[in-house]
């Protein structure tokens, strides 16, 4: 006969597995939505596979900005970016326009997509992350 604690334990494990799977599905859905946002808001400059355009638009492949600090990355989209960046020995100094008209969800999705495409692998950017950064700006 199963002891009470074993039943409680299996139910608990069930819940944990379920919430983990749900989280993974949420990230998957965000990546799918993010691809659409990328196509309308980033692709023209950073290109289909994130390879960018030599001397004009930097690649989004395993760069410090893409894989690093999420707040900085969110700020690049919300506030634009105008610093000379060096990526693999190439310098880029065209300014990137801000896109504050994108919704918090669109920004979370597009950045989660970028962080998990083009050979990148990094944690998701959540709606809460973007909300927090936008509230600091306005
Ligand atoms: C009009 C062209 C243009 C568009 C549209 C654009 N970018 Fe950029 N992006 C640039 C340029 C140019 C730079 C380099 C800016 C600099 O050197 O200061 C840059 C830099 C970046 C960087 C930091 C450097 C790197 O390569 O990692 C990230 C991340 C980035 N863009 C992401 C995005 C995302 C995500 C979108 C869509 C929401 C987007 N960009 C839309 C032109 C663009």
PDB file of C-alpha atoms and ligand atoms in Angstrom:
ATOM      1  CA  UNK A   1       0.000   0.000   0.000  1.00  0.00           C
ATOM      2  CA  UNK A   2       1.251   3.460  -0.866  1.00  0.00           C
ATOM      3  CA  UNK A   3       2.014   5.642   2.102  1.00  0.00           C
ATOM      4  CA  UNK A   4       0.452   9.086   2.345  1.00  0.00           C
ATOM      5  CA  UNK A   5       3.779  10.837   1.941  1.00  0.00           C
ATOM      6  CA  UNK A   6       4.506   8.908  -1.276  1.00  0.00           C
ATOM      7  CA  UNK A   7       1.218  10.043  -2.761  1.00  0.00           C
ATOM      8  CA  UNK A   8       1.903  13.643  -1.799  1.00  0.00           C
ATOM      9  CA  UNK A   9       5.398  13.362  -3.242  1.00  0.00           C
ATOM     10  CA  UNK A  10       4.234  11.990  -6.593  1.00  0.00           C
ATOM     11  CA  UNK A  11       1.579  14.682  -6.874  1.00  0.00           C
ATOM     12  CA  UNK A  12       4.243  17.297  -6.155  1.00  0.00           C
ATOM     13  CA  UNK A  13       6.604  15.874  -8.764  1.00  0.00           C
ATOM     14  CA  UNK A  14       3.697  15.873 -11.211  1.00  0.00           C
ATOM     15  CA  UNK A  15       3.042  19.553 -10.602  1.00  0.00           C
ATOM     16  CA  UNK A  16       6.693  20.490 -10.942  1.00  0.00           C
ATOM     17  CA  UNK A  17       7.021  18.585 -14.227  1.00  0.00           C
ATOM     18  CA  UNK A  18       3.816  20.152 -15.509  1.00  0.00           C
ATOM     19  CA  UNK A  19       4.848  23.724 -14.680  1.00  0.00           C
ATOM     20  CA  UNK A  20       8.291  23.137 -16.213  1.00  0.00           C
ATOM     21  CA  UNK A  21       6.733  21.850 -19.437  1.00  0.00           C
ATOM     22  CA  UNK A  22       4.323  24.782 -19.524  1.00  0.00           C
ATOM     23  CA  UNK A  23       7.235  27.187 -19.118  1.00  0.00           C
ATOM     24  CA  UNK A  24       9.083  25.569 -22.001  1.00  0.00           C
ATOM     25  CA  UNK A  25       5.988  25.811 -24.177  1.00  0.00           C
ATOM     26  CA  UNK A  26       5.631  29.494 -23.263  1.00  0.00           C
ATOM     27  CA  UNK A  27       9.200  30.129 -24.417  1.00  0.00           C
ATOM     28  CA  UNK A  28       8.561  28.234 -27.646  1.00  0.00           C
ATOM     29  CA  UNK A  29       5.445  30.313 -28.353  1.00  0.00           C
ATOM     30  CA  UNK A  30       7.337  33.517 -27.577  1.00  0.00           C
ATOM     31  CA  UNK A  31      10.084  32.541 -30.051  1.00  0.00           C
ATOM     32  CA  UNK A  32       7.465  31.894 -32.735  1.00  0.00           C
ATOM     33  CA  UNK A  33       5.809  35.274 -32.192  1.00  0.00           C
ATOM     34  CA  UNK A  34       9.233  36.910 -31.994  1.00  0.00           C
ATOM     35  CA  UNK A  35      10.152  35.706 -35.466  1.00  0.00           C
ATOM     36  CA  UNK A  36       7.253  37.737 -36.877  1.00  0.00           C
ATOM     37  CA  UNK A  37       8.318  40.840 -34.967  1.00  0.00           C
ATOM     38  CA  UNK A  38      11.896  40.344 -36.176  1.00  0.00           C
ATOM     39  CA  UNK A  39      10.710  40.210 -39.771  1.00  0.00           C
ATOM     40  CA  UNK A  40       8.949  43.557 -39.518  1.00  0.00           C
ATOM     41  CA  UNK A  41      11.262  45.426 -37.128  1.00  0.00           C
ATOM     42  CA  UNK A  42      14.828  44.095 -37.432  1.00  0.00           C
ATOM     43  CA  UNK A  43      15.324  41.993 -40.543  1.00  0.00           C
ATOM     44  CA  UNK A  44      15.821  44.890 -42.975  1.00  0.00           C
ATOM     45  CA  UNK A  45      19.028  45.832 -41.183  1.00  0.00           C
ATOM     46  CA  UNK A  46      20.233  42.703 -39.383  1.00  0.00           C
ATOM     47  CA  UNK A  47      19.205  40.323 -42.186  1.00  0.00           C
ATOM     48  CA  UNK A  48      17.386  37.009 -42.163  1.00  0.00           C
ATOM     49  CA  UNK A  49      20.028  34.975 -40.386  1.00  0.00           C
ATOM     50  CA  UNK A  50      21.230  37.776 -38.134  1.00  0.00           C
ATOM     51  CA  UNK A  51      24.426  38.151 -40.124  1.00  0.00           C
ATOM     52  CA  UNK A  52      24.000  41.921 -40.553  1.00  0.00           C
ATOM     53  CA  UNK A  53      25.581  43.979 -43.324  1.00  0.00           C
ATOM     54  CA  UNK A  54      29.351  44.531 -43.371  1.00  0.00           C
ATOM     55  CA  UNK A  55      30.395  47.964 -42.046  1.00  0.00           C
ATOM     56  CA  UNK A  56      26.745  49.018 -41.676  1.00  0.00           C
ATOM     57  CA  UNK A  57      24.660  46.806 -39.434  1.00  0.00           C
ATOM     58  CA  UNK A  58      26.339  44.464 -36.961  1.00  0.00           C
ATOM     59  CA  UNK A  59      25.544  40.760 -36.769  1.00  0.00           C
ATOM     60  CA  UNK A  60      23.378  39.386 -33.952  1.00  0.00           C
ATOM     61  CA  UNK A  61      25.320  36.153 -33.710  1.00  0.00           C
ATOM     62  CA  UNK A  62      26.774  35.414 -30.263  1.00  0.00           C
ATOM     63  CA  UNK A  63      27.552  39.042 -29.548  1.00  0.00           C
ATOM     64  CA  UNK A  64      28.051  40.398 -26.045  1.00  0.00           C
ATOM     65  CA  UNK A  65      24.918  42.562 -26.422  1.00  0.00           C
ATOM     66  CA  UNK A  66      22.678  39.705 -27.565  1.00  0.00           C
ATOM     67  CA  UNK A  67      23.800  37.129 -25.014  1.00  0.00           C
ATOM     68  CA  UNK A  68      24.659  39.457 -22.142  1.00  0.00           C
ATOM     69  CA  UNK A  69      22.778  41.746 -19.781  1.00  0.00           C
ATOM     70  CA  UNK A  70      19.049  41.731 -20.589  1.00  0.00           C
ATOM     71  CA  UNK A  71      18.410  45.286 -19.422  1.00  0.00           C
ATOM     72  CA  UNK A  72      21.041  46.646 -21.817  1.00  0.00           C
ATOM     73  CA  UNK A  73      19.592  44.578 -24.640  1.00  0.00           C
ATOM     74  CA  UNK A  74      16.044  45.815 -23.952  1.00  0.00           C
ATOM     75  CA  UNK A  75      17.347  49.390 -23.843  1.00  0.00           C
ATOM     76  CA  UNK A  76      18.904  48.968 -27.291  1.00  0.00           C
ATOM     77  CA  UNK A  77      15.415  48.401 -28.700  1.00  0.00           C
ATOM     78  CA  UNK A  78      13.613  50.982 -26.540  1.00  0.00           C
ATOM     79  CA  UNK A  79      16.179  53.764 -26.767  1.00  0.00           C
ATOM     80  CA  UNK A  80      18.180  52.955 -29.858  1.00  0.00           C
ATOM     81  CA  UNK A  81      21.906  52.460 -29.889  1.00  0.00           C
ATOM     82  CA  UNK A  82      24.694  54.783 -30.894  1.00  0.00           C
ATOM     83  CA  UNK A  83      28.064  53.584 -29.687  1.00  0.00           C
ATOM     84  CA  UNK A  84      30.846  52.315 -31.803  1.00  0.00           C
ATOM     85  CA  UNK A  85      30.731  48.532 -31.453  1.00  0.00           C
ATOM     86  CA  UNK A  86      33.441  46.073 -32.412  1.00  0.00           C
ATOM     87  CA  UNK A  87      32.337  42.596 -33.384  1.00  0.00           C
ATOM     88  CA  UNK A  88      34.874  40.045 -34.581  1.00  0.00           C
ATOM     89  CA  UNK A  89      37.321  42.802 -35.496  1.00  0.00           C
ATOM     90  CA  UNK A  90      34.774  44.822 -37.471  1.00  0.00           C
ATOM     91  CA  UNK A  91      33.589  48.235 -36.341  1.00  0.00           C
ATOM     92  CA  UNK A  92      30.032  49.534 -36.621  1.00  0.00           C
ATOM     93  CA  UNK A  93      29.013  53.058 -35.822  1.00  0.00           C
ATOM     94  CA  UNK A  94      25.814  53.749 -37.742  1.00  0.00           C
ATOM     95  CA  UNK A  95      23.127  54.635 -35.218  1.00  0.00           C
ATOM     96  CA  UNK A  96      20.302  52.182 -34.625  1.00  0.00           C
ATOM     97  CA  UNK A  97      16.893  53.897 -34.324  1.00  0.00           C
ATOM     98  CA  UNK A  98      14.821  53.359 -31.171  1.00  0.00           C
ATOM     99  CA  UNK A  99      11.592  51.407 -31.519  1.00  0.00           C
ATOM    100  CA  UNK A 100       9.545  52.398 -28.464  1.00  0.00           C
ATOM    101  CA  UNK A 101       6.333  51.850 -30.444  1.00  0.00           C
ATOM    102  CA  UNK A 102       6.789  48.082 -30.104  1.00  0.00           C
ATOM    103  CA  UNK A 103       4.715  46.685 -27.230  1.00  0.00           C
ATOM    104  CA  UNK A 104       6.388  45.160 -24.177  1.00  0.00           C
ATOM    105  CA  UNK A 105       5.242  41.744 -25.367  1.00  0.00           C
ATOM    106  CA  UNK A 106       6.646  42.299 -28.863  1.00  0.00           C
ATOM    107  CA  UNK A 107      10.013  43.309 -27.421  1.00  0.00           C
ATOM    108  CA  UNK A 108      10.083  40.309 -25.068  1.00  0.00           C
ATOM    109  CA  UNK A 109       9.216  38.012 -27.979  1.00  0.00           C
ATOM    110  CA  UNK A 110      11.683  39.459 -30.488  1.00  0.00           C
ATOM    111  CA  UNK A 111      14.554  39.393 -28.018  1.00  0.00           C
ATOM    112  CA  UNK A 112      13.721  35.850 -26.924  1.00  0.00           C
ATOM    113  CA  UNK A 113      13.720  34.919 -30.619  1.00  0.00           C
ATOM    114  CA  UNK A 114      17.079  36.604 -31.266  1.00  0.00           C
ATOM    115  CA  UNK A 115      18.625  35.035 -28.142  1.00  0.00           C
ATOM    116  CA  UNK A 116      17.542  31.608 -29.405  1.00  0.00           C
ATOM    117  CA  UNK A 117      18.242  31.864 -33.137  1.00  0.00           C
ATOM    118  CA  UNK A 118      21.262  32.292 -35.424  1.00  0.00           C
ATOM    119  CA  UNK A 119      23.228  29.853 -33.228  1.00  0.00           C
ATOM    120  CA  UNK A 120      22.456  31.810 -30.038  1.00  0.00           C
ATOM    121  CA  UNK A 121      21.270  30.068 -26.897  1.00  0.00           C
ATOM    122  CA  UNK A 122      20.208  32.152 -23.911  1.00  0.00           C
ATOM    123  CA  UNK A 123      17.365  32.524 -21.432  1.00  0.00           C
ATOM    124  CA  UNK A 124      14.088  34.133 -22.454  1.00  0.00           C
ATOM    125  CA  UNK A 125      13.368  37.835 -22.066  1.00  0.00           C
ATOM    126  CA  UNK A 126      10.023  38.084 -20.266  1.00  0.00           C
ATOM    127  CA  UNK A 127       7.199  40.580 -20.377  1.00  0.00           C
ATOM    128  CA  UNK A 128       8.078  41.519 -16.772  1.00  0.00           C
ATOM    129  CA  UNK A 129      11.713  42.222 -17.786  1.00  0.00           C
ATOM    130  CA  UNK A 130      10.605  44.665 -20.503  1.00  0.00           C
ATOM    131  CA  UNK A 131       7.975  46.326 -18.274  1.00  0.00           C
ATOM    132  CA  UNK A 132      10.592  46.924 -15.615  1.00  0.00           C
ATOM    133  CA  UNK A 133      13.071  48.527 -18.025  1.00  0.00           C
ATOM    134  CA  UNK A 134      10.419  50.685 -19.720  1.00  0.00           C
ATOM    135  CA  UNK A 135       9.188  51.962 -16.346  1.00  0.00           C
ATOM    136  CA  UNK A 136      12.722  53.158 -15.559  1.00  0.00           C
ATOM    137  CA  UNK A 137      12.876  55.095 -18.821  1.00  0.00           C
ATOM    138  CA  UNK A 138       9.573  56.957 -18.727  1.00  0.00           C
TER     139      UNK A 138
HETATM  140  C1  LIG B   1      17.667  50.788 -39.366  1.00  0.00           C
HETATM  141  C2  LIG B   1      18.490  49.628 -39.140  1.00  0.00           C
HETATM  142  C3  LIG B   1      18.298  48.814 -37.882  1.00  0.00           C
HETATM  143  C4  LIG B   1      17.125  48.244 -37.415  1.00  0.00           C
HETATM  144  C5  LIG B   1      15.732  48.306 -38.005  1.00  0.00           C
HETATM  145  C6  LIG B   1      17.501  47.498 -36.211  1.00  0.00           C
HETATM  146  N1  LIG B   1      18.840  47.638 -35.972  1.00  0.00           N
HETATM  147 FE1  LIG B   1      19.900  46.829 -34.434  1.00  0.00          FE
HETATM  148  N2  LIG B   1      21.537  47.855 -34.983  1.00  0.00           N
HETATM  149  C7  LIG B   1      21.656  48.656 -36.108  1.00  0.00           C
HETATM  150  C8  LIG B   1      22.950  49.324 -36.107  1.00  0.00           C
HETATM  151  C9  LIG B   1      23.468  50.257 -37.158  1.00  0.00           C
HETATM  152  C10 LIG B   1      23.609  48.916 -34.923  1.00  0.00           C
HETATM  153  C11 LIG B   1      24.976  49.382 -34.421  1.00  0.00           C
HETATM  154  C12 LIG B   1      24.764  50.641 -33.596  1.00  0.00           C
HETATM  155  C13 LIG B   1      26.035  51.253 -33.122  1.00  0.00           C
HETATM  156  O1  LIG B   1      27.100  50.910 -33.597  1.00  0.00           O
HETATM  157  O2  LIG B   1      25.934  52.118 -32.227  1.00  0.00           O
HETATM  158  C14 LIG B   1      22.700  47.971 -34.250  1.00  0.00           C
HETATM  159  C15 LIG B   1      22.993  47.302 -33.089  1.00  0.00           C
HETATM  160  C16 LIG B   1      22.209  46.318 -32.510  1.00  0.00           C
HETATM  161  C17 LIG B   1      22.596  45.487 -31.378  1.00  0.00           C
HETATM  162  C18 LIG B   1      23.912  45.555 -30.606  1.00  0.00           C
HETATM  163  C19 LIG B   1      25.097  45.058 -31.413  1.00  0.00           C
HETATM  164  C20 LIG B   1      24.995  43.623 -31.821  1.00  0.00           C
HETATM  165  O3  LIG B   1      25.126  43.379 -33.029  1.00  0.00           O
HETATM  166  O4  LIG B   1      24.769  42.746 -30.986  1.00  0.00           O
HETATM  167  C21 LIG B   1      21.549  44.659 -31.126  1.00  0.00           C
HETATM  168  C22 LIG B   1      21.470  43.581 -30.066  1.00  0.00           C
HETATM  169  C23 LIG B   1      20.493  44.985 -32.075  1.00  0.00           C
HETATM  170  N3  LIG B   1      20.930  45.993 -32.911  1.00  0.00           N
HETATM  171  C24 LIG B   1      19.259  44.371 -32.126  1.00  0.00           C
HETATM  172  C25 LIG B   1      18.202  44.784 -32.928  1.00  0.00           C
HETATM  173  C26 LIG B   1      16.847  44.261 -32.854  1.00  0.00           C
HETATM  174  C27 LIG B   1      16.398  43.151 -31.924  1.00  0.00           C
HETATM  175  C28 LIG B   1      16.104  44.947 -33.778  1.00  0.00           C
HETATM  176  C29 LIG B   1      14.621  44.826 -34.051  1.00  0.00           C
HETATM  177  C30 LIG B   1      13.740  45.063 -32.921  1.00  0.00           C
HETATM  178  C31 LIG B   1      16.994  45.886 -34.438  1.00  0.00           C
HETATM  179  N4  LIG B   1      18.248  45.755 -33.898  1.00  0.00           N
HETATM  180  C32 LIG B   1      16.611  46.756 -35.459  1.00  0.00           C
HETATM  181  C33 LIG B   1      20.693  48.813 -37.081  1.00  0.00           C
HETATM  182  C34 LIG B   1      19.361  48.432 -36.968  1.00  0.00           C
END
